[in-house]
mmCIF file of C-alpha atoms in Angstrom:
data_model
loop_
_atom_site.group_PDB
_atom_site.id
_atom_site.type_symbol
_atom_site.label_atom_id
_atom_site.label_comp_id
_atom_site.label_asym_id
_atom_site.label_seq_id
_atom_site.Cartn_x
_atom_site.Cartn_y
_atom_site.Cartn_z
ATOM 1 C CA MET A 1 -16.029 -13.933 -13.677
ATOM 2 C CA SER A 2 -16.605 -10.793 -15.716
ATOM 3 C CA HIS A 3 -16.081 -7.385 -14.159
ATOM 4 C CA THR A 4 -19.066 -5.959 -16.004
ATOM 5 C CA ARG A 5 -21.550 -7.590 -13.671
ATOM 6 C CA HIS A 6 -20.032 -6.039 -10.582
ATOM 7 C CA VAL A 7 -21.327 -2.486 -10.316
ATOM 8 C CA PRO A 8 -19.851 -0.603 -7.344
ATOM 9 C CA VAL A 9 -22.665 0.565 -5.047
ATOM 10 C CA MET A 10 -23.354 4.319 -4.648
ATOM 11 C CA LEU A 11 -20.129 5.015 -6.493
ATOM 12 C CA GLN A 12 -20.711 8.657 -7.439
ATOM 13 C CA ARG A 13 -21.895 9.548 -3.918
ATOM 14 C CA CYS A 14 -18.739 8.010 -2.427
ATOM 15 C CA LEU A 15 -16.545 9.982 -4.843
ATOM 16 C CA ASP A 16 -18.459 13.213 -4.101
ATOM 17 C CA LEU A 17 -18.095 12.719 -0.345
ATOM 18 C CA LEU A 18 -14.351 12.136 -0.560
ATOM 19 C CA ALA A 19 -13.634 14.720 -3.286
ATOM 20 C CA PRO A 20 -12.997 17.818 -1.120
ATOM 21 C CA ALA A 21 -10.249 15.948 0.766
ATOM 22 C CA LEU A 22 -8.683 14.432 -2.357
ATOM 23 C CA GLU A 23 -8.809 17.560 -4.529
ATOM 24 C CA ALA A 24 -7.375 19.975 -1.956
ATOM 25 C CA PRO A 25 -4.106 21.680 -3.023
ATOM 26 C CA GLU A 26 -2.267 20.175 -0.039
ATOM 27 C CA PRO A 27 -0.805 17.568 0.113
ATOM 28 C CA GLN A 28 0.075 17.299 -3.568
ATOM 29 C CA HIS A 29 -0.345 13.547 -3.533
ATOM 30 C CA PRO A 30 -3.215 12.758 -1.167
ATOM 31 C CA VAL A 31 -3.459 9.162 0.031
ATOM 32 C CA VAL A 32 -6.794 7.372 -0.096
ATOM 33 C CA VAL A 33 -7.342 3.957 1.468
ATOM 34 C CA ASP A 34 -9.856 1.480 0.116
ATOM 35 C CA CYS A 35 -10.248 -0.836 3.097
ATOM 36 C CA THR A 36 -12.411 -3.298 1.160
ATOM 37 C CA LEU A 37 -10.815 -3.691 -2.244
ATOM 38 C CA GLY A 38 -12.952 -6.582 -3.504
ATOM 39 C CA LEU A 39 -12.943 -6.539 -7.300
ATOM 40 C CA GLY A 40 -11.487 -3.040 -7.330
ATOM 41 C CA GLY A 41 -14.501 -1.132 -8.661
ATOM 42 C CA HIS A 42 -14.344 1.667 -6.110
ATOM 43 C CA SER A 43 -10.529 1.702 -6.185
ATOM 44 C CA GLU A 44 -10.412 2.067 -9.964
ATOM 45 C CA ALA A 45 -12.924 4.931 -9.797
ATOM 46 C CA LEU A 46 -10.878 6.695 -7.078
ATOM 47 C CA LEU A 47 -7.666 6.454 -9.108
ATOM 48 C CA SER A 48 -9.369 7.723 -12.231
ATOM 49 C CA ALA A 49 -11.377 10.528 -10.531
ATOM 50 C CA PHE A 50 -8.417 11.869 -8.514
ATOM 51 C CA PRO A 51 -5.349 11.757 -10.793
ATOM 52 C CA SER A 52 -2.923 13.032 -8.143
ATOM 53 C CA ALA A 53 -4.082 10.590 -5.452
ATOM 54 C CA ARG A 54 -2.188 7.519 -4.314
ATOM 55 C CA LEU A 55 -4.231 4.486 -3.341
ATOM 56 C CA ILE A 56 -3.620 1.902 -0.640
ATOM 57 C CA ALA A 57 -6.099 -0.962 -0.851
ATOM 58 C CA LEU A 58 -6.628 -3.855 1.556
ATOM 59 C CA ASP A 59 -8.309 -7.211 1.181
ATOM 60 C CA ARG A 60 -8.095 -10.413 3.170
ATOM 61 C CA ASP A 61 -9.012 -12.458 0.082
ATOM 62 C CA LYS A 62 -6.019 -13.423 -2.073
ATOM 63 C CA GLU A 63 -8.169 -14.117 -5.110
ATOM 64 C CA ALA A 64 -9.681 -10.604 -4.901
ATOM 65 C CA LEU A 65 -6.166 -9.140 -4.695
ATOM 66 C CA ARG A 66 -5.078 -11.056 -7.777
ATOM 67 C CA LEU A 67 -8.071 -9.949 -9.882
ATOM 68 C CA SER A 68 -7.888 -6.342 -8.692
ATOM 69 C CA GLY A 69 -4.163 -6.315 -9.316
ATOM 70 C CA GLU A 70 -4.872 -7.020 -12.997
ATOM 71 C CA ARG A 71 -7.593 -4.391 -13.099
ATOM 72 C CA LEU A 72 -5.494 -1.686 -11.439
ATOM 73 C CA ALA A 73 -2.236 -2.527 -13.252
ATOM 74 C CA PRO A 74 -2.612 0.453 -15.651
ATOM 75 C CA TYR A 75 -2.245 2.797 -12.641
ATOM 76 C CA GLY A 76 1.226 1.458 -11.901
ATOM 77 C CA ASP A 77 2.786 2.490 -8.600
ATOM 78 C CA ARG A 78 -0.105 4.823 -7.720
ATOM 79 C CA ALA A 79 -1.830 1.724 -6.346
ATOM 80 C CA THR A 80 -0.463 -0.366 -3.471
ATOM 81 C CA LEU A 81 -2.439 -3.548 -2.760
ATOM 82 C CA VAL A 82 -2.021 -5.252 0.610
ATOM 83 C CA HIS A 83 -3.183 -8.641 1.909
ATOM 84 C CA ALA A 84 -4.680 -7.607 5.253
ATOM 85 C CA VAL A 85 -7.900 -7.471 7.231
ATOM 86 C CA TYR A 86 -9.172 -3.908 7.496
ATOM 87 C CA ASP A 87 -8.649 -3.625 11.249
ATOM 88 C CA GLU A 88 -4.918 -3.968 10.463
ATOM 89 C CA LEU A 89 -4.941 -0.541 8.818
ATOM 90 C CA PRO A 90 -2.699 1.144 11.458
ATOM 91 C CA GLU A 91 -0.006 -1.556 11.017
ATOM 92 C CA VAL A 92 -0.249 -1.349 7.222
ATOM 93 C CA LEU A 93 0.155 2.456 7.244
ATOM 94 C CA ALA A 94 3.059 2.267 9.689
ATOM 95 C CA ARG A 95 4.793 -0.322 7.502
ATOM 96 C CA LEU A 96 4.337 1.869 4.408
ATOM 97 C CA GLY A 97 5.550 4.952 6.291
ATOM 98 C CA VAL A 98 2.271 6.860 5.841
ATOM 99 C CA PRO A 99 1.448 8.733 9.061
ATOM 100 C CA LYS A 100 -1.919 10.210 8.003
ATOM 101 C CA VAL A 101 -4.267 9.772 5.052
ATOM 102 C CA GLN A 102 -6.731 12.095 3.300
ATOM 103 C CA GLY A 103 -9.480 9.623 2.481
ATOM 104 C CA VAL A 104 -10.818 6.253 3.631
ATOM 105 C CA LEU A 105 -13.522 4.142 2.017
ATOM 106 C CA PHE A 106 -15.207 1.012 3.373
ATOM 107 C CA ASP A 107 -17.684 -0.987 1.292
ATOM 108 C CA LEU A 108 -18.841 -3.636 3.728
ATOM 109 C CA GLY A 109 -20.909 -5.659 1.263
ATOM 110 C CA VAL A 110 -19.411 -9.095 0.976
ATOM 111 C CA SER A 111 -17.681 -9.030 -2.386
ATOM 112 C CA SER A 112 -20.059 -10.138 -5.107
ATOM 113 C CA MET A 113 -17.337 -12.380 -6.388
ATOM 114 C CA GLN A 114 -17.624 -14.417 -3.214
ATOM 115 C CA LEU A 115 -21.408 -14.556 -3.421
ATOM 116 C CA ASP A 116 -21.214 -15.642 -7.052
ATOM 117 C CA GLU A 117 -18.596 -18.334 -6.535
ATOM 118 C CA ALA A 118 -20.467 -21.460 -5.567
ATOM 119 C CA ASP A 119 -17.491 -23.323 -4.177
ATOM 120 C CA ARG A 120 -16.852 -20.718 -1.483
ATOM 121 C CA GLY A 121 -20.130 -21.632 0.232
ATOM 122 C CA PHE A 122 -21.576 -18.137 0.649
ATOM 123 C CA ALA A 123 -24.521 -18.779 -1.625
ATOM 124 C CA TYR A 124 -27.762 -20.234 -0.355
ATOM 125 C CA ALA A 125 -29.201 -20.357 -3.876
ATOM 126 C CA GLN A 126 -26.992 -23.298 -4.888
ATOM 127 C CA ASP A 127 -25.469 -26.292 -3.164
ATOM 128 C CA ALA A 128 -21.894 -25.753 -2.005
ATOM 129 C CA PRO A 129 -19.517 -26.743 0.790
ATOM 130 C CA LEU A 130 -20.305 -24.730 3.935
ATOM 131 C CA ASP A 131 -17.090 -22.747 4.184
ATOM 132 C CA MET A 132 -17.730 -18.952 4.075
ATOM 133 C CA ARG A 133 -14.210 -17.927 5.097
ATOM 134 C CA MET A 134 -13.054 -14.853 3.193
ATOM 135 C CA ASP A 135 -9.487 -15.898 3.848
ATOM 136 C CA GLN A 136 -9.478 -19.626 3.326
ATOM 137 C CA THR A 137 -6.030 -20.066 4.824
ATOM 138 C CA THR A 138 -7.200 -19.443 8.382
ATOM 139 C CA GLY A 139 -10.017 -19.821 10.913
ATOM 140 C CA VAL A 140 -13.038 -22.115 11.310
ATOM 141 C CA SER A 141 -15.483 -22.829 8.497
ATOM 142 C CA ALA A 142 -19.255 -22.414 8.675
ATOM 143 C CA ALA A 143 -19.598 -26.208 8.814
ATOM 144 C CA GLU A 144 -17.423 -26.334 11.944
ATOM 145 C CA VAL A 145 -19.544 -23.621 13.565
ATOM 146 C CA LEU A 146 -22.739 -25.573 12.819
ATOM 147 C CA ASN A 147 -21.305 -28.919 13.919
ATOM 148 C CA THR A 148 -19.469 -27.894 17.096
ATOM 149 C CA TYR A 149 -20.941 -24.744 18.704
ATOM 150 C CA PRO A 150 -23.175 -25.294 21.740
ATOM 151 C CA PRO A 151 -26.894 -24.685 20.998
ATOM 152 C CA GLY A 152 -27.075 -21.542 23.162
ATOM 153 C CA GLU A 153 -24.182 -19.992 21.260
ATOM 154 C CA LEU A 154 -25.788 -20.796 17.896
ATOM 155 C CA VAL A 155 -29.047 -19.180 18.996
ATOM 156 C CA ARG A 156 -27.151 -16.067 20.084
ATOM 157 C CA ILE A 157 -25.340 -15.829 16.738
ATOM 158 C CA LEU A 158 -28.506 -16.244 14.660
ATOM 159 C CA ARG A 159 -30.317 -13.633 16.738
ATOM 160 C CA ALA A 160 -27.517 -11.105 16.995
ATOM 161 C CA TYR A 161 -25.985 -11.377 13.531
ATOM 162 C CA GLY A 162 -28.905 -12.664 11.460
ATOM 163 C CA GLU A 163 -31.694 -10.859 13.315
ATOM 164 C CA GLU A 164 -33.492 -14.207 12.967
ATOM 165 C CA LYS A 165 -36.640 -14.344 15.095
ATOM 166 C CA GLN A 166 -36.978 -18.115 14.689
ATOM 167 C CA ALA A 167 -33.432 -18.817 15.922
ATOM 168 C CA LYS A 168 -34.505 -21.317 18.584
ATOM 169 C CA ARG A 169 -36.531 -23.394 16.137
ATOM 170 C CA ILE A 170 -33.749 -23.444 13.577
ATOM 171 C CA VAL A 171 -31.073 -24.331 16.128
ATOM 172 C CA SER A 172 -33.022 -27.207 17.661
ATOM 173 C CA ALA A 173 -33.397 -28.645 14.140
ATOM 174 C CA ILE A 174 -29.663 -28.140 13.486
ATOM 175 C CA VAL A 175 -28.702 -29.874 16.740
ATOM 176 C CA ARG A 176 -31.047 -32.786 16.036
ATOM 177 C CA GLU A 177 -29.677 -33.208 12.504
ATOM 178 C CA ARG A 178 -25.985 -32.792 13.271
ATOM 179 C CA GLU A 179 -26.159 -35.728 15.696
ATOM 180 C CA LYS A 180 -27.283 -37.947 12.829
ATOM 181 C CA GLU A 181 -24.648 -36.606 10.449
ATOM 182 C CA PRO A 182 -22.401 -33.516 10.536
ATOM 183 C CA PHE A 183 -23.207 -30.687 8.123
ATOM 184 C CA SER A 184 -20.983 -30.219 5.095
ATOM 185 C CA ASN A 185 -23.109 -28.643 2.342
ATOM 186 C CA SER A 186 -25.401 -25.670 2.067
ATOM 187 C CA ALA A 187 -28.409 -27.366 0.419
ATOM 188 C CA ARG A 188 -29.081 -29.528 3.478
ATOM 189 C CA LEU A 189 -29.018 -26.499 5.740
ATOM 190 C CA VAL A 190 -31.362 -24.528 3.454
ATOM 191 C CA GLU A 191 -33.817 -27.430 3.404
ATOM 192 C CA LEU A 192 -33.658 -27.809 7.172
ATOM 193 C CA ILE A 193 -34.397 -24.097 7.663
ATOM 194 C CA ARG A 194 -37.343 -24.289 5.250
ATOM 195 C CA ASP A 195 -38.786 -27.209 7.220
ATOM 196 C CA ALA A 196 -38.151 -25.604 10.611
ATOM 197 C CA LEU A 197 -39.915 -22.310 9.927
ATOM 198 C CA PRO A 198 -43.627 -21.799 10.488
ATOM 199 C CA GLN A 199 -45.628 -21.004 7.334
ATOM 200 C CA ALA A 200 -46.062 -17.313 8.142
ATOM 201 C CA ALA A 201 -42.321 -16.762 8.528
ATOM 202 C CA LYS A 202 -41.687 -18.200 5.065
ATOM 203 C CA ARG A 203 -43.909 -15.729 3.315
ATOM 204 C CA THR A 204 -41.856 -12.675 4.210
ATOM 205 C CA GLY A 205 -38.780 -11.401 2.441
ATOM 206 C CA GLY A 206 -36.721 -13.606 0.182
ATOM 207 C CA ASN A 207 -34.984 -16.897 0.845
ATOM 208 C CA PRO A 208 -35.749 -18.084 4.387
ATOM 209 C CA ALA A 209 -32.121 -19.175 4.810
ATOM 210 C CA LYS A 210 -30.756 -15.685 4.121
ATOM 211 C CA ARG A 211 -30.603 -14.510 7.742
ATOM 212 C CA THR A 212 -28.928 -17.706 8.968
ATOM 213 C CA PHE A 213 -26.293 -17.513 6.197
ATOM 214 C CA GLN A 214 -25.612 -13.862 7.037
ATOM 215 C CA ALA A 215 -25.170 -14.783 10.705
ATOM 216 C CA LEU A 216 -22.763 -17.620 9.892
ATOM 217 C CA ARG A 217 -20.749 -15.413 7.549
ATOM 218 C CA ILE A 218 -20.372 -12.713 10.203
ATOM 219 C CA GLU A 219 -19.370 -15.263 12.849
ATOM 220 C CA VAL A 220 -16.921 -17.160 10.612
ATOM 221 C CA ASN A 221 -15.147 -13.972 9.553
ATOM 222 C CA GLY A 222 -15.412 -12.153 12.895
ATOM 223 C CA GLU A 223 -16.813 -9.282 10.860
ATOM 224 C CA LEU A 224 -18.443 -7.169 13.545
ATOM 225 C CA ALA A 225 -15.531 -7.538 15.947
ATOM 226 C CA VAL A 226 -13.157 -6.527 13.145
ATOM 227 C CA LEU A 227 -15.369 -3.579 12.251
ATOM 228 C CA GLU A 228 -15.534 -2.387 15.863
ATOM 229 C CA ARG A 229 -11.752 -2.030 15.769
ATOM 230 C CA ALA A 230 -11.477 -0.897 12.166
ATOM 231 C CA ILE A 231 -13.753 2.148 12.020
ATOM 232 C CA PRO A 232 -12.190 3.990 15.010
ATOM 233 C CA ALA A 233 -8.712 3.086 13.703
ATOM 234 C CA ALA A 234 -9.592 4.525 10.288
ATOM 235 C CA VAL A 235 -10.890 7.746 11.865
ATOM 236 C CA ARG A 236 -7.641 8.082 13.820
ATOM 237 C CA SER A 237 -5.615 7.643 10.624
ATOM 238 C CA LEU A 238 -7.286 10.654 8.948
ATOM 239 C CA ALA A 239 -5.407 13.937 8.677
ATOM 240 C CA VAL A 240 -7.381 17.046 9.607
ATOM 241 C CA GLY A 241 -9.573 17.765 6.588
ATOM 242 C CA GLY A 242 -9.505 14.055 5.677
ATOM 243 C CA ARG A 243 -12.773 12.266 4.985
ATOM 244 C CA ILE A 244 -14.189 8.790 5.523
ATOM 245 C CA ALA A 245 -17.105 7.127 3.722
ATOM 246 C CA VAL A 246 -18.627 3.833 4.880
ATOM 247 C CA LEU A 247 -21.162 1.716 3.001
ATOM 248 C CA SER A 248 -22.868 -0.847 5.202
ATOM 249 C CA TYR A 249 -25.510 -3.394 4.304
ATOM 250 C CA HIS A 250 -27.319 -4.341 7.460
ATOM 251 C CA SER A 251 -28.497 -2.579 10.554
ATOM 252 C CA LEU A 252 -25.812 -4.034 12.837
ATOM 253 C CA GLU A 253 -22.994 -2.608 10.738
ATOM 254 C CA ASP A 254 -24.761 0.692 10.210
ATOM 255 C CA ARG A 255 -25.444 1.112 13.942
ATOM 256 C CA LEU A 256 -21.782 0.543 14.710
ATOM 257 C CA VAL A 257 -20.631 3.136 12.174
ATOM 258 C CA LYS A 258 -23.246 5.579 13.425
ATOM 259 C CA GLN A 259 -22.017 5.195 17.030
ATOM 260 C CA VAL A 260 -18.347 5.788 16.139
ATOM 261 C CA PHE A 261 -19.181 8.851 14.027
ATOM 262 C CA ALA A 262 -21.603 10.257 16.619
ATOM 263 C CA ALA A 263 -19.019 9.890 19.389
ATOM 264 C CA GLY A 264 -16.435 11.695 17.254
ATOM 265 C CA ALA A 265 -18.849 14.496 16.427
ATOM 266 C CA ALA A 266 -19.884 15.114 20.032
ATOM 267 C CA THR A 267 -18.170 17.388 22.502
ATOM 268 C CA THR A 268 -16.450 15.513 25.316
ATOM 269 C CA ALA A 269 -16.700 18.443 27.729
ATOM 270 C CA PRO A 270 -18.137 17.936 31.204
ATOM 271 C CA PRO A 271 -21.618 19.515 31.263
ATOM 272 C CA GLY A 272 -22.026 23.092 32.467
ATOM 273 C CA LEU A 273 -18.839 24.687 31.092
ATOM 274 C CA PRO A 274 -19.666 28.194 29.822
ATOM 275 C CA VAL A 275 -16.948 27.966 27.137
ATOM 276 C CA VAL A 276 -15.855 24.599 25.784
ATOM 277 C CA PRO A 277 -12.034 24.390 25.709
ATOM 278 C CA GLU A 278 -10.338 23.277 22.508
ATOM 279 C CA ARG A 279 -9.454 19.834 23.789
ATOM 280 C CA TYR A 280 -13.127 18.909 24.293
ATOM 281 C CA GLN A 281 -14.273 20.061 20.855
ATOM 282 C CA PRO A 282 -15.617 17.452 18.424
ATOM 283 C CA ARG A 283 -13.050 15.606 16.267
ATOM 284 C CA LEU A 284 -15.479 14.873 13.442
ATOM 285 C CA LYS A 285 -18.075 16.680 11.377
ATOM 286 C CA LEU A 286 -20.857 14.481 9.996
ATOM 287 C CA LEU A 287 -21.247 14.765 6.219
ATOM 288 C CA THR A 288 -24.480 12.801 5.873
ATOM 289 C CA ARG A 289 -27.789 13.414 7.585
ATOM 290 C CA GLY A 290 -28.419 10.015 9.096
ATOM 291 C CA ALA A 291 -27.559 7.329 6.569
ATOM 292 C CA GLU A 292 -27.999 8.030 2.875
ATOM 293 C CA LEU A 293 -29.822 5.449 0.780
ATOM 294 C CA PRO A 294 -29.296 4.499 -2.859
ATOM 295 C CA THR A 295 -31.671 6.065 -5.385
ATOM 296 C CA GLU A 296 -34.584 4.068 -6.774
ATOM 297 C CA GLU A 297 -32.891 4.103 -10.190
ATOM 298 C CA GLU A 298 -29.743 2.574 -8.766
ATOM 299 C CA VAL A 299 -31.658 -0.157 -6.952
ATOM 300 C CA ALA A 300 -33.533 -0.936 -10.179
ATOM 301 C CA GLU A 301 -30.213 -1.336 -12.014
ATOM 302 C CA ASN A 302 -28.305 -3.108 -9.254
ATOM 303 C CA ARG A 303 -30.339 -5.065 -6.734
ATOM 304 C CA ARG A 304 -27.257 -5.476 -4.527
ATOM 305 C CA ALA A 305 -27.508 -1.768 -3.758
ATOM 306 C CA ALA A 306 -30.929 -2.101 -2.111
ATOM 307 C CA PRO A 307 -29.842 -2.535 1.528
ATOM 308 C CA ALA A 308 -26.881 -0.131 1.313
ATOM 309 C CA ARG A 309 -26.523 2.736 3.816
ATOM 310 C CA LEU A 310 -23.837 5.384 3.346
ATOM 311 C CA ARG A 311 -22.363 7.545 6.108
ATOM 312 C CA GLY A 312 -19.553 10.049 5.818
ATOM 313 C CA ALA A 313 -17.532 12.188 8.209
ATOM 314 C CA GLU A 314 -14.718 14.732 8.030
ATOM 315 C CA ARG A 315 -11.836 14.986 10.452
ATOM 316 C CA ILE A 316 -11.908 18.552 11.822
ATOM 317 C CA ARG A 317 -9.268 18.415 14.557
ATOM 318 C CA GLU A 318 -6.452 16.294 15.939
ATOM 319 C CA ASP A 319 -6.901 13.966 18.877
ATOM 320 C CA GLU A 320 -5.491 15.356 22.082
ATOM 321 C CA ARG A 321 -2.206 13.686 22.830
#
């Protein structure tokens, strides 16, 4: 797996958003957290762009940690890599004795390494075991989800996480097929989805199995539930003046980030107060108008950037104790 193929999405924009917090004179050694280390593209850029910064980077995937460890080795003890899911950020910071941080970055795209590695079962373009766990030491695989979940639950997952309009059709085919023989490989599932969809649905947008695979990946890794805990926790870990940047890749993730940021940027005062007391003032200032999109040039160079949405916020006051 060469690093050259993996181009970090919206890299310069992420660095620009975080720069004011990481270039400020105080503290002398700002701490930036990369919650989604992956192959270390964003982390490497942060360490090189902000020479006084210290980096803490998390990943739940041991293989990603190993590869990034090699890549970031030249930065020595400026980089601390931790095997953890990103909603464990508060525990990780407590363990490292870091009360507050100056920057946080999330890149929620599933690491390209995982999409490129056939044997991990993320890819629908090639046949592979249906696994999809980012941490293969724990949890249920995609095959187990397909073979054991009740039909109603499968429909809910495909609709909610895959935004799949034909969920019912696909699930009834899955249930019929799994009774004959349990699912183990991706090719059979892709074929089944192709056969289950009406002609019109096949003509729109890419591989017809894409939405189902996305839904399974989110379910297997508990991604949205983790994110719902992780983003507020990351905001709480920011020092005043600290900044957070989040790259998401589908509307469910983006909506969640938007809600957390909007809540932080709103006043919590009861309506009708002539002067809003300090404790009700917003905690966050939004740094992006809506979600920023990648440029056309970037999408042309890196098709993985196409669905990306970037939001940023700055911590402008402490939480009330």
